[in-house]
């Protein structure tokens, strides 16, 4: 009985870890020349992937909840990554300009 209970616990933990995996979102530039992937880790810190390479990482502490950063294309080679938590009246607003 203990083996079955241990096995069920291990399966449960493995499924929880898999469910909390990285989130990925793909964005294409207005003319379609470039595309990026924004990937979030387990604590919602984003990093930007361009041509398979990580070109930018969020250096701040993680978040307690699942958050999303908005991607705004400035031109074909530049993006703005924006975090605006409206539940705190802009107190935690962050904006990063990233050149590809």
The first five atom37 places (N, CA, C, CB, O) and aatype in JSON, in Angstrom:
{
  "aatype": [20, 20, 20, 20, 20, 20, 20, 20, 20, 20, 20, 20, 20, 20, 20, 20, 20, 20, 20, 20, 20, 20, 20, 20, 20, 20, 20, 20, 20, 20, 20, 20, 20, 20, 20, 20, 20, 20, 20, 20, 20, 20, 20, 20, 20, 20, 20, 20, 20, 20, 20, 20, 20, 20, 20, 20, 20, 20, 20, 20, 20, 20, 20, 20, 20, 20, 20, 20, 20, 20, 20, 20, 20, 20, 20, 20, 20, 20, 20, 20, 20, 20, 20, 20, 20, 20, 20, 20, 20, 20, 20, 20, 20, 20, 20, 20, 20, 20, 20, 20],
  "atom_mask": [
    [1, 1, 1, 1, 1],
    [1, 1, 1, 1, 1],
    [1, 1, 1, 1, 1],
    [1, 1, 1, 1, 1],
    [1, 1, 1, 1, 1],
    [1, 1, 1, 1, 1],
    [1, 1, 1, 1, 1],
    [1, 1, 1, 1, 1],
    [1, 1, 1, 1, 1],
    [1, 1, 1, 1, 1],
    [1, 1, 1, 1, 1],
    [1, 1, 1, 1, 1],
    [1, 1, 1, 1, 1],
    [1, 1, 1, 1, 1],
    [1, 1, 1, 1, 1],
    [1, 1, 1, 1, 1],
    [1, 1, 1, 1, 1],
    [1, 1, 1, 1, 1],
    [1, 1, 1, 1, 1],
    [1, 1, 1, 1, 1],
    [1, 1, 1, 1, 1],
    [1, 1, 1, 1, 1],
    [1, 1, 1, 1, 1],
    [1, 1, 1, 1, 1],
    [1, 1, 1, 1, 1],
    [1, 1, 1, 1, 1],
    [1, 1, 1, 1, 1],
    [1, 1, 1, 1, 1],
    [1, 1, 1, 1, 1],
    [1, 1, 1, 1, 1],
    [1, 1, 1, 1, 1],
    [1, 1, 1, 1, 1],
    [1, 1, 1, 1, 1],
    [1, 1, 1, 1, 1],
    [1, 1, 1, 1, 1],
    [1, 1, 1, 1, 1],
    [1, 1, 1, 1, 1],
    [1, 1, 1, 1, 1],
    [1, 1, 1, 1, 1],
    [1, 1, 1, 1, 1],
    [1, 1, 1, 1, 1],
    [1, 1, 1, 1, 1],
    [1, 1, 1, 1, 1],
    [1, 1, 1, 1, 1],
    [1, 1, 1, 1, 1],
    [1, 1, 1, 1, 1],
    [1, 1, 1, 1, 1],
    [1, 1, 1, 1, 1],
    [1, 1, 1, 1, 1],
    [1, 1, 1, 1, 1],
    [1, 1, 1, 1, 1],
    [1, 1, 1, 1, 1],
    [1, 1, 1, 1, 1],
    [1, 1, 1, 1, 1],
    [1, 1, 1, 1, 1],
    [1, 1, 1, 1, 1],
    [1, 1, 1, 1, 1],
    [1, 1, 1, 1, 1],
    [1, 1, 1, 1, 1],
    [1, 1, 1, 1, 1],
    [1, 1, 1, 1, 1],
    [1, 1, 1, 1, 1],
    [1, 1, 1, 1, 1],
    [1, 1, 1, 1, 1],
    [1, 1, 1, 1, 1],
    [1, 1, 1, 1, 1],
    [1, 1, 1, 1, 1],
    [1, 1, 1, 1, 1],
    [1, 1, 1, 1, 1],
    [1, 1, 1, 1, 1],
    [1, 1, 1, 1, 1],
    [1, 1, 1, 1, 1],
    [1, 1, 1, 1, 1],
    [1, 1, 1, 1, 1],
    [1, 1, 1, 1, 1],
    [1, 1, 1, 1, 1],
    [1, 1, 1, 1, 1],
    [1, 1, 1, 1, 1],
    [1, 1, 1, 1, 1],
    [1, 1, 1, 1, 1],
    [1, 1, 1, 1, 1],
    [1, 1, 1, 1, 1],
    [1, 1, 1, 1, 1],
    [1, 1, 1, 1, 1],
    [1, 1, 1, 1, 1],
    [1, 1, 1, 1, 1],
    [1, 1, 1, 1, 1],
    [1, 1, 1, 1, 1],
    [1, 1, 1, 1, 1],
    [1, 1, 1, 1, 1],
    [1, 1, 1, 1, 1],
    [1, 1, 1, 1, 1],
    [1, 1, 1, 1, 1],
    [1, 1, 1, 1, 1],
    [1, 1, 1, 1, 1],
    [1, 1, 1, 1, 1],
    [1, 1, 1, 1, 1],
    [1, 1, 1, 1, 1],
    [1, 1, 1, 1, 1],
    [1, 1, 1, 1, 1]
  ],
  "atom_positions": [
    [[0.82, -1.19, 0.0], [0.0, 0.0, 0.0], [0.88, 1.27, 0.0], [-0.94, -0.01, 1.21], [0.56, 2.25, -0.67]],
    [[1.98, 1.22, 0.77], [2.86, 2.39, 0.82], [3.48, 2.66, -0.54], [3.95, 2.18, 1.87], [3.67, 3.82, -0.91]],
    [[3.8, 1.62, -1.29], [4.39, 1.81, -2.61], [3.41, 2.47, -3.55], [4.84, 0.47, -3.19], [3.78, 3.36, -4.32]],
    [[2.16, 2.05, -3.49], [1.14, 2.66, -4.36], [0.93, 4.12, -4.0], [-0.19, 1.89, -4.24], [0.81, 4.96, -4.89]],
    [[0.88, 4.42, -2.72], [0.72, 5.8, -2.28], [1.93, 6.66, -2.69], [0.53, 5.86, -0.76], [1.77, 7.8, -3.11]],
    [[3.13, 6.1, -2.55], [4.34, 6.82, -2.97], [4.33, 7.06, -4.47], [5.6, 6.03, -2.56], [4.69, 8.15, -4.93]],
    [[3.94, 6.05, -5.24], [3.87, 6.19, -6.68], [2.87, 7.28, -7.08], [3.49, 4.85, -7.33], [3.16, 8.1, -7.95]],
    [[1.71, 7.29, -6.47], [0.69, 8.31, -6.77], [1.19, 9.71, -6.43], [-0.61, 8.02, -6.01], [0.92, 10.67, -7.16]],
    [[1.91, 9.83, -5.34], [2.46, 11.13, -4.94], [3.51, 11.61, -5.94], [3.08, 11.04, -3.54], [3.54, 12.79, -6.29]],
    [[4.35, 10.7, -6.4], [5.38, 11.07, -7.39], [4.73, 11.49, -8.7], [6.34, 9.88, -7.63], [5.15, 12.48, -9.3]],
    [[3.71, 10.76, -9.14], [3.01, 11.13, -10.37], [2.34, 12.48, -10.21], [1.97, 10.07, -10.74], [2.39, 13.3, -11.13]],
    [[1.72, 12.73, -9.08], [1.06, 14.01, -8.83], [2.05, 15.17, -8.88], [0.36, 13.98, -7.47], [1.77, 16.2, -9.49]],
    [[3.19, 15.01, -8.24], [4.22, 16.06, -8.25], [4.75, 16.28, -9.65], [5.37, 15.7, -7.29], [4.94, 17.43, -10.07]],
    [[4.99, 15.21, -10.4], [5.5, 15.34, -11.78], [4.49, 16.07, -12.67], [5.81, 13.95, -12.37], [4.89, 16.9, -13.49]],
    [[3.23, 15.78, -12.52], [2.2, 16.46, -13.31], [2.1, 17.94, -12.95], [0.85, 15.77, -13.12], [1.88, 18.78, -13.82]],
    [[2.25, 18.26, -11.68], [2.23, 19.67, -11.27], [3.41, 20.44, -11.83], [2.21, 19.78, -9.75], [3.27, 21.58, -12.27]],
    [[4.58, 19.83, -11.82], [5.77, 20.48, -12.36], [5.61, 20.69, -13.86], [7.04, 19.65, -12.07], [5.98, 21.74, -14.38]],
    [[5.07, 19.71, -14.56], [4.85, 19.83, -16.0], [3.82, 20.9, -16.32], [4.42, 18.5, -16.59], [3.96, 21.61, -17.32]],
    [[2.8, 21.02, -15.49], [1.76, 22.02, -15.73], [2.26, 23.43, -15.5], [0.56, 21.75, -14.84], [1.72, 24.37, -16.08]],
    [[3.27, 23.6, -14.69], [3.82, 24.92, -14.39], [5.0, 25.24, -15.29], [4.23, 25.0, -12.93], [5.86, 26.04, -14.92]],
    [[5.06, 24.63, -16.43], [6.18, 24.85, -17.35], [6.17, 26.23, -17.95], [6.16, 23.82, -18.45], [5.31, 27.06, -17.64]],
    [[7.13, 26.47, -18.82], [7.28, 27.78, -19.44], [6.14, 28.09, -20.39], [8.61, 27.87, -20.17], [5.7, 27.22, -21.14]],
    [[5.68, 29.31, -20.35], [4.69, 29.8, -21.32], [5.46, 30.49, -22.43], [3.66, 30.78, -20.66], [6.45, 31.17, -22.17]],
    [[5.01, 30.31, -23.67], [5.68, 30.9, -24.84], [4.63, 31.61, -25.69], [6.44, 29.82, -25.67], [3.54, 31.08, -25.93]],
    [[4.99, 32.8, -26.14], [4.13, 33.55, -27.05], [4.98, 34.07, -28.2], [3.41, 34.73, -26.31], [6.06, 34.6, -27.98]],
    [[4.48, 33.9, -29.42], [5.22, 34.33, -30.61], [4.58, 35.6, -31.15], [5.26, 33.21, -31.69], [3.36, 35.72, -31.24]],
    [[5.45, 36.57, -31.53], [5.0, 37.84, -32.08], [5.75, 38.11, -33.38], [5.21, 39.0, -31.06], [6.95, 37.87, -33.47]],
    [[5.04, 38.61, -34.37], [5.66, 38.98, -35.65], [5.6, 40.49, -35.83], [4.95, 38.27, -36.83], [4.66, 41.14, -35.38]],
    [[6.63, 41.04, -36.48], [6.68, 42.47, -36.73], [5.57, 42.87, -37.7], [8.07, 42.88, -37.29], [5.0, 42.02, -38.37]],
    [[5.26, 44.17, -37.77], [4.16, 44.62, -38.63], [4.29, 44.19, -40.09], [4.07, 46.12, -38.58], [3.28, 43.82, -40.7]],
    [[5.47, 44.21, -40.66], [5.67, 43.78, -42.05], [5.99, 42.3, -42.17], [6.77, 44.59, -42.68], [6.13, 41.79, -43.28]],
    [[6.1, 41.62, -41.04], [6.38, 40.19, -41.06], [7.83, 39.82, -41.29], [5.56, 39.55, -42.09], [8.14, 38.65, -41.49]],
    [[8.73, 40.8, -41.26], [10.15, 40.52, -41.49], [10.81, 39.81, -40.31], [10.88, 41.81, -41.79], [11.68, 38.96, -40.51]],
    [[10.41, 40.14, -39.12], [11.02, 39.59, -37.91], [9.95, 38.96, -37.03], [11.79, 40.67, -37.14], [8.78, 39.34, -37.09]],
    [[10.37, 38.0, -36.23], [9.48, 37.45, -35.22], [10.3, 37.14, -33.97], [8.75, 36.17, -35.74], [11.49, 36.82, -34.05]],
    [[9.65, 37.25, -32.84], [10.28, 36.97, -31.55], [9.39, 36.02, -30.77], [10.53, 38.29, -30.75], [8.21, 35.85, -31.08]],
    [[9.98, 35.42, -29.78], [9.23, 34.6, -28.84], [9.48, 35.18, -27.45], [9.66, 33.08, -28.91], [10.62, 35.41, -27.07]],
    [[8.41, 35.41, -26.71], [8.53, 35.83, -25.32], [8.18, 34.6, -24.49], [7.6, 37.07, -24.97], [7.07, 34.07, -24.57]],
    [[9.15, 34.17, -23.7], [8.96, 32.98, -22.88], [9.03, 33.39, -21.42], [10.03, 31.89, -23.2], [9.88, 34.18, -21.02]],
    [[8.12, 32.85, -20.62], [8.05, 33.16, -19.2], [8.5, 31.95, -18.39], [6.6, 33.58, -18.79], [8.18, 30.81, -18.73]],
    [[9.26, 32.21, -17.32], [9.66, 31.11, -16.46], [8.56, 30.85, -15.42], [11.01, 31.42, -15.76], [7.46, 31.39, -15.53]],
    [[8.85, 30.03, -14.44], [7.84, 29.62, -13.45], [7.33, 30.77, -12.59], [8.41, 28.55, -12.57], [6.24, 30.67, -12.03]],
    [[8.1, 31.85, -12.47], [7.65, 33.0, -11.67], [7.36, 34.21, -12.56], [8.71, 33.36, -10.62], [7.48, 35.35, -12.12]],
    [[6.98, 33.94, -13.81], [6.5, 34.94, -14.78], [7.53, 35.98, -15.19], [5.32, 35.64, -14.22], [7.16, 37.08, -15.61]],
    [[8.82, 35.67, -15.08], [9.84, 36.57, -15.61], [9.99, 36.29, -17.1], [11.21, 36.39, -14.85], [10.22, 35.14, -17.49]],
    [[9.86, 37.32, -17.94], [9.96, 37.07, -19.38], [11.41, 37.11, -19.87], [9.13, 38.08, -20.16], [12.26, 37.76, -19.26]],
    [[11.66, 36.42, -20.96], [12.88, 36.62, -21.72], [12.51, 36.53, -23.19], [13.98, 35.58, -21.33], [11.6, 35.8, -23.58]],
    [[13.25, 37.29, -23.99], [12.95, 37.43, -25.41], [13.92, 36.59, -26.22], [13.02, 38.92, -25.85], [15.14, 36.66, -26.03]],
    [[13.37, 35.78, -27.11], [14.16, 34.9, -27.97], [14.02, 35.38, -29.41], [13.71, 33.4, -27.83], [12.91, 35.58, -29.9]],
    [[15.18, 35.58, -30.09], [15.21, 36.04, -31.47], [16.18, 35.16, -32.23], [15.61, 37.55, -31.57], [17.36, 35.07, -31.86]],
    [[15.73, 34.51, -33.27], [16.54, 33.55, -34.04], [17.16, 32.48, -33.15], [17.64, 34.3, -34.8], [18.31, 32.08, -33.36]],
    [[16.41, 32.0, -32.17], [16.88, 30.92, -31.31], [17.78, 31.33, -30.17], [17.57, 29.95, -32.13], [18.15, 30.49, -29.35]],
    [[18.15, 32.61, -30.09], [19.03, 33.1, -29.03], [18.26, 33.99, -28.07], [20.23, 33.87, -29.62], [17.41, 34.78, -28.48]],
    [[18.56, 33.87, -26.79], [17.98, 34.76, -25.79], [18.7, 36.1, -25.9], [18.08, 34.16, -24.34], [19.91, 36.18, -25.65]],
    [[17.97, 37.15, -26.27], [18.6, 38.46, -26.44], [18.31, 39.4, -25.28], [18.13, 39.1, -27.73], [18.95, 40.44, -25.15]],
    [[17.35, 39.03, -24.43], [17.03, 39.89, -23.29], [16.35, 39.05, -22.22], [16.1, 41.08, -23.73], [15.53, 38.18, -22.52]],
    [[16.72, 39.31, -20.95], [16.09, 38.65, -19.81], [15.64, 39.69, -18.8], [17.06, 37.63, -19.15], [16.33, 40.69, -18.58]],
    [[14.52, 39.46, -18.19], [14.03, 40.32, -17.11], [14.88, 40.04, -15.88], [12.51, 40.06, -16.81], [14.96, 38.9, -15.42]],
    [[15.51, 41.07, -15.36], [16.43, 40.91, -14.24], [15.79, 41.1, -12.88], [17.56, 41.87, -14.38], [16.43, 40.87, -11.85]],
    [[14.54, 41.51, -12.85], [13.87, 41.75, -11.58], [13.45, 40.46, -10.89], [12.66, 42.63, -11.78], [13.64, 39.36, -11.41]],
    [[12.88, 40.63, -9.7], [12.36, 39.47, -8.99], [11.15, 38.95, -9.73], [12.0, 39.83, -7.52], [10.55, 39.66, -10.54]],
    [[10.79, 37.75, -9.47], [9.62, 37.14, -10.1], [8.33, 37.71, -9.53], [9.65, 35.63, -9.92], [8.34, 38.6, -8.69]],
    [[7.22, 37.18, -10.0], [5.9, 37.64, -9.61], [5.17, 36.51, -8.88], [5.09, 38.11, -10.84], [5.41, 35.33, -9.15]],
    [[4.3, 36.88, -7.97], [3.53, 35.89, -7.22], [2.38, 35.32, -8.03], [3.0, 36.51, -5.94], [1.86, 34.25, -7.71]],
    [[1.97, 36.02, -9.08], [0.87, 35.57, -9.91], [1.32, 35.49, -11.36], [-0.35, 36.53, -9.77], [2.41, 35.95, -11.7]],
    [[0.5, 34.9, -12.2], [0.83, 34.78, -13.61], [0.6, 36.14, -14.28], [-0.02, 33.66, -14.31], [-0.52, 36.64, -14.3]],
    [[1.66, 36.73, -14.82], [1.55, 38.04, -15.46], [1.96, 37.92, -16.93], [2.43, 39.09, -14.74], [2.64, 36.98, -17.33]],
    [[1.53, 38.9, -17.7], [1.87, 38.97, -19.11], [2.42, 40.36, -19.42], [0.64, 38.65, -19.99], [1.93, 41.36, -18.89]],
    [[3.42, 40.4, -20.26], [3.98, 41.65, -20.74], [3.41, 41.9, -22.14], [5.54, 41.62, -20.76], [3.28, 40.97, -22.94]],
    [[3.07, 43.14, -22.42], [2.57, 43.51, -23.74], [3.75, 43.78, -24.66], [1.63, 44.77, -23.65], [4.74, 44.4, -24.25]],
    [[3.66, 43.33, -25.9], [4.71, 43.58, -26.89], [4.19, 44.6, -27.88], [5.14, 42.28, -27.62], [3.13, 44.42, -28.48]],
    [[4.95, 45.68, -28.04], [4.59, 46.74, -28.98], [5.78, 46.95, -29.92], [4.22, 48.08, -28.23], [6.89, 47.2, -29.47]],
    [[5.54, 46.83, -31.21], [6.61, 47.01, -32.19], [6.79, 48.5, -32.46], [6.3, 46.25, -33.52], [5.85, 49.18, -32.85]],
    [[8.01, 49.01, -32.25], [8.35, 50.39, -32.55], [8.64, 50.5, -34.05], [9.57, 50.88, -31.71], [8.13, 51.4, -34.72]],
    [[9.46, 49.6, -34.55], [9.73, 49.46, -35.98], [10.09, 47.99, -36.22], [10.91, 50.43, -36.46], [9.89, 47.16, -35.33]],
    [[10.59, 47.66, -37.38], [10.88, 46.26, -37.7], [11.97, 45.64, -36.84], [11.27, 46.15, -39.15], [12.05, 44.42, -36.73]],
    [[12.81, 46.47, -36.23], [13.95, 45.95, -35.46], [13.93, 46.33, -33.99], [15.22, 46.43, -36.07], [14.91, 46.09, -33.28]],
    [[12.85, 46.91, -33.51], [12.79, 47.37, -32.12], [11.41, 47.07, -31.54], [13.1, 48.88, -32.02], [10.38, 47.31, -32.18]],
    [[11.4, 46.54, -30.31], [10.14, 46.31, -29.62], [10.16, 47.0, -28.27], [9.88, 44.8, -29.45], [11.22, 47.32, -27.73]],
    [[8.97, 47.23, -27.74], [8.8, 47.66, -26.36], [8.1, 46.53, -25.64], [8.01, 49.01, -26.26], [7.08, 46.02, -26.11]],
    [[8.63, 46.16, -24.51], [8.03, 45.15, -23.65], [7.46, 45.91, -22.46], [9.07, 44.04, -23.2], [8.19, 46.56, -21.72]],
    [[6.15, 45.84, -22.28], [5.46, 46.69, -21.3], [4.71, 45.83, -20.29], [4.49, 47.65, -22.01], [3.96, 44.92, -20.65]],
    [[4.93, 46.14, -19.01], [4.16, 45.53, -17.94], [3.39, 46.65, -17.25], [5.08, 44.75, -16.92], [3.97, 47.62, -16.76]],
    [[2.08, 46.51, -17.23], [1.23, 47.52, -16.6], [0.18, 46.81, -15.78], [0.58, 48.46, -17.65], [-0.82, 46.33, -16.32]],
    [[0.4, 46.74, -14.48], [-0.56, 46.11, -13.58], [-1.58, 47.16, -13.17], [0.16, 45.5, -12.32], [-1.34, 47.96, -12.26]],
    [[-2.71, 47.16, -13.84], [-3.73, 48.19, -13.6], [-4.4, 48.06, -12.24], [-4.77, 48.14, -14.69], [-5.05, 49.0, -11.78]],
    [[-4.26, 46.91, -11.59], [-4.89, 46.75, -10.28], [-4.18, 47.57, -9.2], [-4.9, 45.27, -9.88], [-4.71, 47.71, -8.1]],
    [[-2.99, 48.1, -9.51], [-2.25, 48.93, -8.55], [-2.08, 50.37, -9.06], [-0.88, 48.32, -8.27], [-1.14, 51.05, -8.66]],
    [[-2.96, 50.83, -9.92], [-2.96, 52.2, -10.45], [-1.61, 52.62, -11.04], [-3.35, 53.16, -9.36], [-1.17, 53.75, -10.84]],
    [[-0.96, 51.72, -11.75], [0.29, 52.05, -12.42], [1.52, 52.07, -11.55], [0.16, 53.34, -13.06], [2.59, 52.46, -12.01]],
    [[1.4, 51.66, -10.31], [2.53, 51.7, -9.38], [3.69, 50.82, -9.86], [2.07, 51.26, -7.98], [4.85, 51.15, -9.63]],
    [[3.37, 49.71, -10.52], [4.41, 48.77, -10.94], [4.63, 48.78, -12.44], [4.05, 47.38, -10.49], [5.04, 47.77, -13.01]],
    [[4.36, 49.9, -13.09], [4.52, 50.02, -14.53], [6.0, 49.91, -14.9], [3.94, 51.36, -15.03], [6.85, 50.57, -14.3]],
    [[6.29, 49.07, -15.89], [7.66, 48.91, -16.38], [7.62, 48.85, -17.89], [8.35, 47.65, -15.8], [6.71, 48.27, -18.48]],
    [[8.62, 49.46, -18.51], [8.72, 49.47, -19.97], [10.18, 49.29, -20.37], [8.15, 50.79, -20.58], [11.06, 49.95, -19.83]],
    [[10.42, 48.39, -21.3], [11.78, 48.1, -21.76], [11.8, 48.19, -23.28], [12.25, 46.69, -21.27], [10.94, 47.61, -23.94]],
    [[12.76, 48.92, -23.84], [12.94, 48.98, -25.29], [14.09, 48.05, -25.67], [13.21, 50.44, -25.76], [15.2, 48.16, -25.14]],
    [[13.81, 47.15, -26.6], [14.77, 46.1, -26.95], [15.03, 46.15, -28.44], [14.25, 44.7, -26.53], [14.11, 46.07, -29.25]],
    [[16.31, 46.29, -28.8], [16.71, 46.26, -30.22], [17.05, 44.82, -30.59], [17.94, 47.22, -30.49], [17.75, 44.12, -29.86]],
    [[16.54, 44.41, -31.74], [16.79, 43.02, -32.17], [18.14, 42.89, -32.78], [15.74, 42.56, -33.16], [18.52, 41.8, -33.2]]
  ]
}
